Amino acid sequence: MLYSLVEMNRVVMAPMRLAARAGRAALASPLNPLGQTSYGKSLSAMADVFESATRYYGKPEWRIDSVRINSVPVPVTPTPVWRSPWCQLIHFRKDADVFATTQRKNAAPLPRLLIVAPLSGHYATLLRGTVEGFLETHDVYITDWSDARMAPVWLGRFDLDDYIDHIRRMLTELGGGAHVLAVCQPGPPVLAAISMMAEDGDPALPASMTYMGSPIDARRSPTVPNKLSEERSFDWFEQNMIHTVPAPYPGMLRRVYPGFVQLASFMNMNWNRHVDAHWKFFNHLVGGDGDNAAKHREFYDEYLSVLDLTEEFYLQTIQRVFQEHHLPRGIYKYRGERLVKPSVIRDVALMTVEGEKDDISGIGQTQAAHDICTGIPKEMRTDYIQPGVGHYGVFNGSRFETEIAPRVTQFTRRFTKREAEDAAAKR
């Protein structure tokens, strides 16, 4: 019912959005003298804020066309190289001819990096800054998860263990010796996938794994979302957070955790900050400050674009990760049968990154990976806490670019070199 009401509201608001857009266009006309007055500018700004706040935001574009390597702009094309109904693996393919001109003769290929984007409400494009931060130094791939409301019910279920299967398949696609970077939500399932690969002696095992702002053990430094997950019963989440996709979406009748519910939860955590941001946006528009207005649009065009999660994936994540803490307690069973053992990992280097002010994954939650991956030698571990940043600052923004990304790059280079030396020794 809630989903249908939201869709009805969107339809009802459509004429008002069109009217606001038309009014804004009329006020922007150089033939309209009212548009040049303070009153006219305020009216135009009000229409702009209203239209942008009530608009339907679809999946954003990557908008990554090139990367600068040794002062040379190298064209980049986001290209799907593997896909399933639930995800596609995007390769940010560099133009081979131009890229070759930036490299020394006989230079080693760039290390392969799989960025595992969160499946928690936003599209993978939220990690655009993360991708850009590694394009110069890595051969970058990213998981681009599908929107459950676009998945017909005949496709069947997609749960937490299916997510683990997808990680293994994509690592197999990349081949052994790649590097994995899991941002936020993917931490536990990625660690579970690599644990099973290590136990199986899988040749596609990565050389390193990095976890950033991830709830490996959500019992540590619990944040508001963590506390909510434990205070509410599993039945409460099932009864209040799950809704049915209405027509005309391809996934109609599928039970999902809607993206708009997740978005509302995120915005309520920092409601005053969002209200203040829109007030500043209004003033920037009135004052003709195009640069700051454009920055606001860029952020919220991405932030307000959300996707739905399948019922089974969401509820299993709530139960196994946030309520019962299966992985750190050593009781996670893949498909209910196979016990996941992070302690068997020995040849995969481990790095954890946390933000000092993270209000989603508190300090210590990501570091917990070191405590459960007991088989990894001390010299193959790195832990870093970034001062002064919150959750999003761990994988986006100026401090990510200047302080976090270079540390991760140094880490992956060290173990890319080790992988190459081991391979040479075997030959």
Tab-separated table of C-alpha atoms in Angstrom:
chain	number	residue	atom	x	y	z
A	1	MET	CA	0.000	0.000	0.000
A	2	LEU	CA	2.765	2.479	0.916
A	3	TYR	CA	4.525	1.924	-2.414
A	4	SER	CA	1.272	2.581	-4.306
A	5	LEU	CA	0.664	5.748	-2.293
A	6	VAL	CA	4.150	7.022	-3.096
A	7	GLU	CA	3.562	6.369	-6.811
A	8	MET	CA	0.162	8.087	-6.658
A	9	ASN	CA	1.773	11.089	-4.974
A	10	ARG	CA	4.359	11.214	-7.745
A	11	VAL	CA	1.608	11.271	-10.378
A	12	VAL	CA	-0.377	13.939	-8.502
A	13	MET	CA	2.708	16.126	-8.163
A	14	ALA	CA	3.586	15.881	-11.869
A	15	PRO	CA	1.377	18.825	-13.021
A	16	MET	CA	2.758	21.013	-10.222
A	17	ARG	CA	6.324	20.143	-11.237
A	18	LEU	CA	5.518	21.024	-14.844
A	19	ALA	CA	3.977	24.323	-13.708
A	20	ALA	CA	7.056	25.115	-11.614
A	21	ARG	CA	9.320	24.295	-14.543
A	22	ALA	CA	7.265	26.496	-16.893
A	23	GLY	CA	7.251	29.363	-14.393
A	24	ARG	CA	11.011	29.111	-13.960
A	25	ALA	CA	11.507	29.177	-17.739
A	26	ALA	CA	9.247	32.235	-18.062
A	27	LEU	CA	11.121	34.101	-15.346
A	28	ALA	CA	14.455	33.221	-16.953
A	29	SER	CA	13.422	34.821	-20.255
A	30	PRO	CA	15.335	38.025	-21.026
A	31	LEU	CA	12.030	39.449	-22.325
A	32	ASN	CA	10.477	39.189	-18.861
A	33	PRO	CA	11.471	42.232	-16.755
A	34	LEU	CA	10.084	40.591	-13.581
A	35	GLY	CA	12.810	37.942	-13.797
A	36	GLN	CA	15.490	40.571	-13.170
A	37	THR	CA	13.956	41.794	-9.919
A	38	SER	CA	14.651	40.406	-6.448
A	39	TYR	CA	11.056	39.191	-6.252
A	40	GLY	CA	11.329	37.445	-9.627
A	41	LYS	CA	14.633	35.798	-8.703
A	42	SER	CA	13.094	34.519	-5.468
A	43	LEU	CA	10.099	33.102	-7.351
A	44	SER	CA	12.413	31.391	-9.844
A	45	ALA	CA	14.550	29.951	-7.042
A	46	MET	CA	11.446	28.669	-5.209
A	47	ALA	CA	10.260	26.933	-8.381
A	48	ASP	CA	13.718	25.407	-8.894
A	49	VAL	CA	13.925	24.084	-5.322
A	50	PHE	CA	10.387	22.682	-5.510
A	51	GLU	CA	10.991	20.968	-8.838
A	52	SER	CA	14.290	19.410	-7.795
A	53	ALA	CA	12.940	18.257	-4.401
A	54	THR	CA	9.880	16.491	-5.889
A	55	ARG	CA	11.396	15.087	-9.081
A	56	TYR	CA	11.781	11.364	-9.797
A	57	TYR	CA	15.488	10.568	-10.039
A	58	GLY	CA	16.455	7.665	-12.289
A	59	LYS	CA	19.754	5.832	-12.463
A	60	PRO	CA	22.605	8.359	-12.914
A	61	GLU	CA	25.209	8.159	-15.656
A	62	TRP	CA	28.831	7.434	-14.782
A	63	ARG	CA	30.101	10.662	-16.381
A	64	ILE	CA	33.668	9.335	-16.406
A	65	ASP	CA	35.107	10.020	-19.852
A	66	SER	CA	38.843	10.209	-19.241
A	67	VAL	CA	41.636	9.990	-16.697
A	68	ARG	CA	44.870	11.958	-16.590
A	69	ILE	CA	47.953	9.708	-16.511
A	70	ASN	CA	51.397	11.323	-16.575
A	71	SER	CA	49.725	14.552	-17.718
A	72	VAL	CA	48.093	12.791	-20.689
A	73	PRO	CA	44.261	12.587	-20.850
A	74	VAL	CA	43.391	8.943	-21.551
A	75	PRO	CA	39.827	8.231	-22.803
A	76	VAL	CA	37.837	5.862	-20.570
A	77	THR	CA	34.765	3.837	-21.520
A	78	PRO	CA	32.609	2.133	-18.844
A	79	THR	CA	32.008	-1.302	-20.394
A	80	PRO	CA	29.973	-4.257	-19.023
A	81	VAL	CA	32.177	-7.384	-19.154
A	82	TRP	CA	29.996	-9.795	-17.161
A	83	ARG	CA	26.364	-9.752	-16.182
A	84	SER	CA	23.530	-11.587	-14.494
A	85	PRO	CA	19.921	-10.459	-13.978
A	86	TRP	CA	21.023	-8.972	-10.637
A	87	CYS	CA	24.326	-7.301	-11.425
A	88	GLN	CA	26.715	-6.298	-14.144
A	89	LEU	CA	30.462	-5.967	-13.803
A	90	ILE	CA	31.615	-2.649	-15.246
A	91	HIS	CA	35.173	-2.283	-16.538
A	92	PHE	CA	36.480	1.268	-16.892
A	93	ARG	CA	38.384	0.459	-20.047
A	94	LYS	CA	41.185	2.837	-20.978
A	95	ASP	CA	41.981	3.553	-24.616
A	96	ALA	CA	44.836	1.107	-25.237
A	97	ASP	CA	46.722	3.228	-27.776
A	98	VAL	CA	46.675	6.444	-25.738
A	99	PHE	CA	47.377	4.580	-22.493
A	100	ALA	CA	50.444	2.927	-24.068
A	101	THR	CA	51.974	6.361	-24.689
A	102	THR	CA	51.859	7.124	-20.954
A	103	GLN	CA	53.793	4.012	-19.900
A	104	ARG	CA	57.468	3.138	-19.861
A	105	LYS	CA	58.597	0.371	-22.185
A	106	ASN	CA	57.930	-3.095	-20.697
A	107	ALA	CA	56.003	-1.538	-17.779
A	108	ALA	CA	53.914	-4.015	-15.801
A	109	PRO	CA	50.134	-3.896	-16.325
A	110	LEU	CA	48.164	-1.872	-13.806
A	111	PRO	CA	46.875	-3.985	-10.899
A	112	ARG	CA	43.263	-5.113	-11.306
A	113	LEU	CA	40.929	-3.632	-8.704
A	114	LEU	CA	37.377	-4.835	-8.092
A	115	ILE	CA	35.363	-2.207	-6.230
A	116	VAL	CA	32.357	-3.868	-4.620
A	117	ALA	CA	29.655	-1.212	-4.381
A	118	PRO	CA	27.077	-1.412	-1.603
A	119	LEU	CA	23.617	-2.785	-2.287
A	120	SER	CA	21.919	-0.598	0.280
A	121	GLY	CA	19.683	1.859	-1.518
A	122	HIS	CA	21.946	3.902	-3.807
A	123	TYR	CA	23.287	3.054	-7.240
A	124	ALA	CA	26.930	2.158	-7.781
A	125	THR	CA	27.449	5.631	-9.291
A	126	LEU	CA	27.531	6.958	-5.714
A	127	LEU	CA	31.102	5.626	-5.808
A	128	ARG	CA	32.033	7.718	-8.842
A	129	GLY	CA	34.661	9.536	-6.770
A	130	THR	CA	36.039	6.203	-5.545
A	131	VAL	CA	36.446	4.990	-9.112
A	132	GLU	CA	38.120	8.244	-10.172
A	133	GLY	CA	40.463	8.009	-7.195
A	134	PHE	CA	41.936	4.727	-8.496
A	135	LEU	CA	41.692	5.060	-12.281
A	136	GLU	CA	45.194	6.446	-12.687
A	137	THR	CA	46.844	3.674	-10.680
A	138	HIS	CA	44.611	0.622	-11.258
A	139	ASP	CA	42.659	-1.262	-13.871
A	140	VAL	CA	39.268	-0.614	-12.276
A	141	TYR	CA	36.119	-2.747	-12.216
A	142	ILE	CA	32.953	-2.164	-10.175
A	143	THR	CA	29.801	-4.083	-9.290
A	144	ASP	CA	26.693	-2.385	-10.681
A	145	TRP	CA	23.748	-3.916	-8.798
A	146	SER	CA	20.269	-4.056	-10.319
A	147	ASP	CA	17.125	-2.386	-9.021
A	148	ALA	CA	14.772	-5.046	-7.614
A	149	ARG	CA	11.690	-3.154	-8.799
A	150	MET	CA	12.897	-3.771	-12.356
A	151	ALA	CA	13.305	-7.545	-11.828
A	152	PRO	CA	10.239	-9.607	-12.865
A	153	VAL	CA	9.088	-12.073	-10.221
A	154	TRP	CA	9.833	-14.999	-12.537
A	155	LEU	CA	13.556	-14.303	-12.006
A	156	GLY	CA	13.135	-15.747	-8.521
A	157	ARG	CA	14.927	-14.807	-5.328
A	158	PHE	CA	18.147	-12.916	-4.712
A	159	ASP	CA	19.449	-13.296	-1.172
A	160	LEU	CA	22.639	-12.707	0.815
A	161	ASP	CA	24.140	-16.028	-0.272
A	162	ASP	CA	23.364	-15.218	-3.916
A	163	TYR	CA	25.311	-11.994	-3.357
A	164	ILE	CA	28.277	-14.074	-2.145
A	165	ASP	CA	28.002	-16.245	-5.268
A	166	HIS	CA	28.125	-13.143	-7.449
A	167	ILE	CA	31.319	-11.930	-5.766
A	168	ARG	CA	32.992	-15.293	-6.429
A	169	ARG	CA	31.889	-15.310	-10.065
A	170	MET	CA	33.186	-11.818	-10.678
A	171	LEU	CA	36.527	-12.601	-9.044
A	172	THR	CA	36.732	-15.657	-11.294
A	173	GLU	CA	36.067	-13.369	-14.265
A	174	LEU	CA	39.010	-11.157	-13.219
A	175	GLY	CA	41.348	-14.066	-12.486
A	176	GLY	CA	43.711	-14.667	-9.578
A	177	GLY	CA	45.842	-11.930	-8.052
A	178	ALA	CA	43.321	-9.095	-8.351
A	179	HIS	CA	42.527	-6.734	-5.481
A	180	VAL	CA	39.131	-6.277	-3.825
A	181	LEU	CA	37.835	-3.061	-2.270
A	182	ALA	CA	34.520	-3.412	-0.394
A	183	VAL	CA	32.753	-0.191	0.584
A	184	CYS	CA	30.352	-0.343	3.559
A	185	GLN	CA	27.609	-3.011	3.256
A	186	PRO	CA	29.566	-5.550	1.113
A	187	GLY	CA	32.186	-6.158	3.808
A	188	PRO	CA	30.646	-9.261	5.444
A	189	PRO	CA	29.567	-11.057	2.221
A	190	VAL	CA	32.873	-10.244	0.480
A	191	LEU	CA	34.831	-11.595	3.450
A	192	ALA	CA	32.617	-14.700	3.434
A	193	ALA	CA	33.229	-15.230	-0.304
A	194	ILE	CA	37.008	-14.895	0.048
A	195	SER	CA	36.995	-17.192	3.099
A	196	MET	CA	35.350	-19.959	1.085
A	197	MET	CA	37.657	-19.342	-1.880
A	198	ALA	CA	40.669	-19.696	0.411
A	199	GLU	CA	39.321	-22.909	1.912
A	200	ASP	CA	38.644	-24.306	-1.572
A	201	GLY	CA	42.089	-23.337	-2.899
A	202	ASP	CA	40.350	-21.316	-5.604
A	203	PRO	CA	42.869	-20.089	-8.227
A	204	ALA	CA	40.884	-16.848	-8.535
A	205	LEU	CA	41.774	-15.869	-4.956
A	206	PRO	CA	42.614	-12.136	-4.805
A	207	ALA	CA	46.010	-10.798	-3.699
A	208	SER	CA	44.461	-8.340	-1.238
A	209	MET	CA	41.175	-7.247	0.281
A	210	THR	CA	40.375	-3.781	1.606
A	211	TYR	CA	37.308	-2.944	3.680
A	212	MET	CA	36.167	0.669	4.066
A	213	GLY	CA	33.568	1.788	6.626
A	214	SER	CA	32.131	-1.716	6.768
A	215	PRO	CA	29.987	-3.449	9.447
A	216	ILE	CA	32.168	-6.531	9.883
A	217	ASP	CA	31.145	-6.515	13.562
A	218	ALA	CA	28.279	-4.087	14.165
A	219	ARG	CA	28.446	-4.668	17.942
A	220	ARG	CA	31.448	-2.339	18.211
A	221	SER	CA	30.828	1.392	18.723
A	222	PRO	CA	27.158	0.967	17.738
A	223	THR	CA	25.675	3.860	15.791
A	224	VAL	CA	22.034	4.954	15.526
A	225	PRO	CA	21.284	2.514	12.645
A	226	ASN	CA	23.007	-0.317	14.558
A	227	LYS	CA	20.972	0.360	17.690
A	228	LEU	CA	17.742	0.521	15.705
A	229	SER	CA	18.508	-2.873	14.163
A	230	GLU	CA	18.874	-4.435	17.612
A	231	GLU	CA	16.042	-2.606	19.345
A	232	ARG	CA	13.482	-3.662	16.751
A	233	SER	CA	12.520	-7.308	16.331
A	234	PHE	CA	13.040	-9.191	13.090
A	235	ASP	CA	9.239	-9.363	12.698
A	236	TRP	CA	9.051	-5.555	12.966
A	237	PHE	CA	11.399	-5.157	9.995
A	238	GLU	CA	9.456	-7.745	8.013
A	239	GLN	CA	6.104	-6.089	8.712
A	240	ASN	CA	7.104	-2.426	8.394
A	241	MET	CA	10.015	-2.217	5.956
A	242	ILE	CA	8.873	-4.608	3.222
A	243	HIS	CA	6.417	-3.496	0.524
A	244	THR	CA	5.044	-4.776	-2.769
A	245	VAL	CA	6.151	-3.240	-6.076
A	246	PRO	CA	3.098	-1.853	-7.918
A	247	ALA	CA	2.400	-1.656	-11.647
A	248	PRO	CA	3.726	-0.581	-14.111
A	249	TYR	CA	7.213	-1.600	-12.935
A	250	PRO	CA	8.540	-4.876	-14.405
A	251	GLY	CA	8.999	-6.173	-10.858
A	252	MET	CA	5.362	-5.641	-9.858
A	253	LEU	CA	4.213	-7.999	-7.080
A	254	ARG	CA	7.807	-8.523	-5.954
A	255	ARG	CA	8.313	-7.896	-2.231
A	256	VAL	CA	11.087	-5.345	-1.682
A	257	TYR	CA	12.716	-2.947	0.728
A	258	PRO	CA	12.056	0.268	-1.230
A	259	GLY	CA	14.866	2.699	-1.887
A	260	PHE	CA	12.662	5.626	-0.859
A	261	VAL	CA	12.332	4.119	2.635
A	262	GLN	CA	16.106	3.842	2.946
A	263	LEU	CA	16.501	7.394	1.640
A	264	ALA	CA	13.999	8.713	4.185
A	265	SER	CA	15.926	6.955	6.965
A	266	PHE	CA	19.231	8.481	5.851
A	267	MET	CA	17.756	11.978	5.528
A	268	ASN	CA	16.056	11.819	8.937
A	269	MET	CA	19.417	11.057	10.549
A	270	ASN	CA	20.653	14.494	9.409
A	271	TRP	CA	17.417	16.324	8.693
A	272	ASN	CA	18.623	19.767	9.801
A	273	ARG	CA	21.692	19.440	7.590
A	274	HIS	CA	19.551	18.667	4.520
A	275	VAL	CA	17.135	21.519	5.242
A	276	ASP	CA	20.081	23.882	5.648
A	277	ALA	CA	21.602	22.637	2.366
A	278	HIS	CA	18.381	23.401	0.475
A	279	TRP	CA	18.098	26.838	2.084
A	280	LYS	CA	21.639	27.597	0.946
A	281	PHE	CA	20.739	26.266	-2.514
A	282	PHE	CA	17.817	28.721	-2.617
A	283	ASN	CA	20.106	31.622	-1.654
A	284	HIS	CA	22.723	30.575	-4.216
A	285	LEU	CA	20.048	30.646	-6.924
A	286	VAL	CA	18.752	34.056	-5.847
A	287	GLY	CA	22.295	35.429	-5.664
A	288	GLY	CA	23.282	33.984	-9.047
A	289	ASP	CA	25.996	31.794	-7.497
A	290	GLY	CA	26.028	29.196	-10.275
A	291	ASP	CA	29.062	27.263	-9.041
A	292	ASN	CA	27.674	26.456	-5.596
A	293	ALA	CA	24.206	25.792	-7.003
A	294	ALA	CA	25.740	23.331	-9.473
A	295	LYS	CA	27.582	21.533	-6.649
A	296	HIS	CA	24.305	21.180	-4.760
A	297	ARG	CA	22.566	19.771	-7.834
A	298	GLU	CA	25.397	17.342	-8.504
A	299	PHE	CA	25.305	15.964	-4.964
A	300	TYR	CA	21.524	15.665	-4.626
A	301	ASP	CA	20.978	14.331	-8.146
A	302	GLU	CA	23.079	11.368	-6.999
A	303	TYR	CA	21.883	11.203	-3.387
A	304	LEU	CA	18.181	11.177	-4.308
A	305	SER	CA	18.617	8.394	-6.882
A	306	VAL	CA	17.724	5.138	-5.147
A	307	LEU	CA	17.010	1.493	-5.950
A	308	ASP	CA	15.022	-1.259	-4.234
A	309	LEU	CA	16.422	-4.356	-2.496
A	310	THR	CA	14.778	-7.768	-2.585
A	311	GLU	CA	12.934	-8.777	0.579
A	312	GLU	CA	15.138	-11.791	1.238
A	313	PHE	CA	18.434	-9.925	0.774
A	314	TYR	CA	17.415	-7.094	3.085
A	315	LEU	CA	15.951	-9.263	5.840
A	316	GLN	CA	18.871	-11.704	5.827
A	317	THR	CA	21.287	-8.765	6.083
A	318	ILE	CA	19.354	-7.346	9.031
A	319	GLN	CA	19.294	-10.698	10.793
A	320	ARG	CA	22.758	-12.120	10.055
A	321	VAL	CA	24.825	-8.920	10.027
A	322	PHE	CA	23.089	-6.447	12.348
A	323	GLN	CA	21.088	-8.545	14.813
A	324	GLU	CA	22.849	-11.875	15.240
A	325	HIS	CA	26.365	-10.920	14.016
A	326	HIS	CA	27.023	-14.299	12.405
A	327	LEU	CA	30.443	-13.611	10.867
A	328	PRO	CA	32.312	-12.247	13.932
A	329	ARG	CA	30.694	-14.900	16.138
A	330	GLY	CA	31.895	-17.656	13.800
A	331	ILE	CA	28.412	-19.023	13.098
A	332	TYR	CA	27.755	-17.820	9.530
A	333	LYS	CA	26.540	-20.749	7.443
A	334	TYR	CA	26.438	-20.351	3.687
A	335	ARG	CA	23.154	-21.801	2.362
A	336	GLY	CA	22.482	-22.897	5.930
A	337	GLU	CA	25.028	-25.715	5.602
A	338	ARG	CA	28.622	-24.618	5.092
A	339	LEU	CA	30.352	-22.834	7.960
A	340	VAL	CA	32.303	-19.775	6.782
A	341	LYS	CA	35.814	-19.673	8.294
A	342	PRO	CA	37.716	-16.370	7.852
A	343	SER	CA	40.588	-17.873	9.872
A	344	VAL	CA	41.557	-20.076	6.891
A	345	ILE	CA	42.639	-17.034	4.838
A	346	ARG	CA	46.447	-16.934	4.767
A	347	ASP	CA	47.627	-15.556	1.435
A	348	VAL	CA	45.321	-12.550	1.020
A	349	ALA	CA	46.579	-9.244	2.441
A	350	LEU	CA	44.111	-7.290	4.580
A	351	MET	CA	43.577	-3.545	4.907
A	352	THR	CA	40.831	-1.784	6.849
A	353	VAL	CA	39.908	1.900	6.575
A	354	GLU	CA	37.593	3.788	8.936
A	355	GLY	CA	36.461	7.390	9.358
A	356	GLU	CA	36.907	9.079	12.727
A	357	LYS	CA	33.383	10.574	12.587
A	358	ASP	CA	31.563	7.731	10.842
A	359	ASP	CA	27.949	7.720	12.100
A	360	ILE	CA	26.925	4.619	10.121
A	361	SER	CA	29.765	2.136	10.718
A	362	GLY	CA	31.396	3.117	14.004
A	363	ILE	CA	35.085	2.878	14.855
A	364	GLY	CA	36.119	-0.741	15.352
A	365	GLN	CA	33.417	-2.331	13.204
A	366	THR	CA	35.706	-2.582	10.179
A	367	GLN	CA	38.840	-3.254	12.253
A	368	ALA	CA	37.095	-6.415	13.469
A	369	ALA	CA	38.213	-8.095	10.233
A	370	HIS	CA	41.721	-8.329	11.727
A	371	ASP	CA	40.379	-10.198	14.757
A	372	ILE	CA	38.573	-12.868	12.773
A	373	CYS	CA	41.146	-13.303	9.971
A	374	THR	CA	43.636	-14.845	12.364
A	375	GLY	CA	45.515	-16.783	9.690
A	376	ILE	CA	46.852	-13.686	7.906
A	377	PRO	CA	50.434	-12.825	8.964
A	378	LYS	CA	50.945	-9.505	10.743
A	379	GLU	CA	53.143	-8.165	7.934
A	380	MET	CA	50.218	-8.574	5.516
A	381	ARG	CA	47.834	-6.398	7.538
A	382	THR	CA	47.221	-2.652	7.559
A	383	ASP	CA	44.708	-0.587	9.512
A	384	TYR	CA	44.034	3.113	8.964
A	385	ILE	CA	41.669	5.592	10.628
A	386	GLN	CA	41.141	8.818	8.695
A	387	PRO	CA	40.833	11.840	11.015
A	388	GLY	CA	38.004	14.302	10.505
A	389	VAL	CA	35.764	12.388	8.086
A	390	GLY	CA	32.375	10.742	8.376
A	391	HIS	CA	30.999	7.766	6.480
A	392	TYR	CA	30.953	9.273	2.983
A	393	GLY	CA	34.337	10.898	3.488
A	394	VAL	CA	35.869	7.426	3.694
A	395	PHE	CA	35.291	6.841	-0.031
A	396	ASN	CA	34.630	10.297	-1.512
A	397	GLY	CA	35.894	13.832	-1.252
A	398	SER	CA	39.189	15.665	-0.894
A	399	ARG	CA	40.578	13.658	2.031
A	400	PHE	CA	39.775	10.423	0.268
A	401	GLU	CA	41.644	11.672	-2.809
A	402	THR	CA	44.699	13.011	-0.972
A	403	GLU	CA	45.033	10.713	2.054
A	404	ILE	CA	43.036	7.493	1.745
A	405	ALA	CA	43.347	6.518	-1.936
A	406	PRO	CA	47.160	6.914	-1.961
A	407	ARG	CA	47.450	4.622	1.081
A	408	VAL	CA	45.255	1.972	-0.520
A	409	THR	CA	47.265	2.254	-3.749
A	410	GLN	CA	50.528	1.812	-1.854
A	411	PHE	CA	49.043	-1.255	-0.149
A	412	THR	CA	47.821	-2.907	-3.378
A	413	ARG	CA	51.110	-2.159	-5.151
A	414	ARG	CA	53.043	-3.867	-2.386
A	415	PHE	CA	51.049	-7.057	-2.773
A	416	THR	CA	50.879	-6.881	-6.553
A	417	LYS	CA	54.676	-6.928	-6.493
A	418	ARG	CA	54.634	-9.826	-4.025
A	419	GLU	CA	52.224	-11.758	-6.273
A	420	ALA	CA	54.519	-11.201	-9.285
A	421	GLU	CA	57.595	-12.325	-7.330
A	422	ASP	CA	55.803	-15.476	-6.128
A	423	ALA	CA	54.756	-16.306	-9.695
A	424	ALA	CA	58.323	-15.805	-10.954
A	425	ALA	CA	59.670	-18.050	-8.174
A	426	LYS	CA	57.236	-20.822	-9.163
A	427	ARG	CA	58.423	-20.623	-12.772
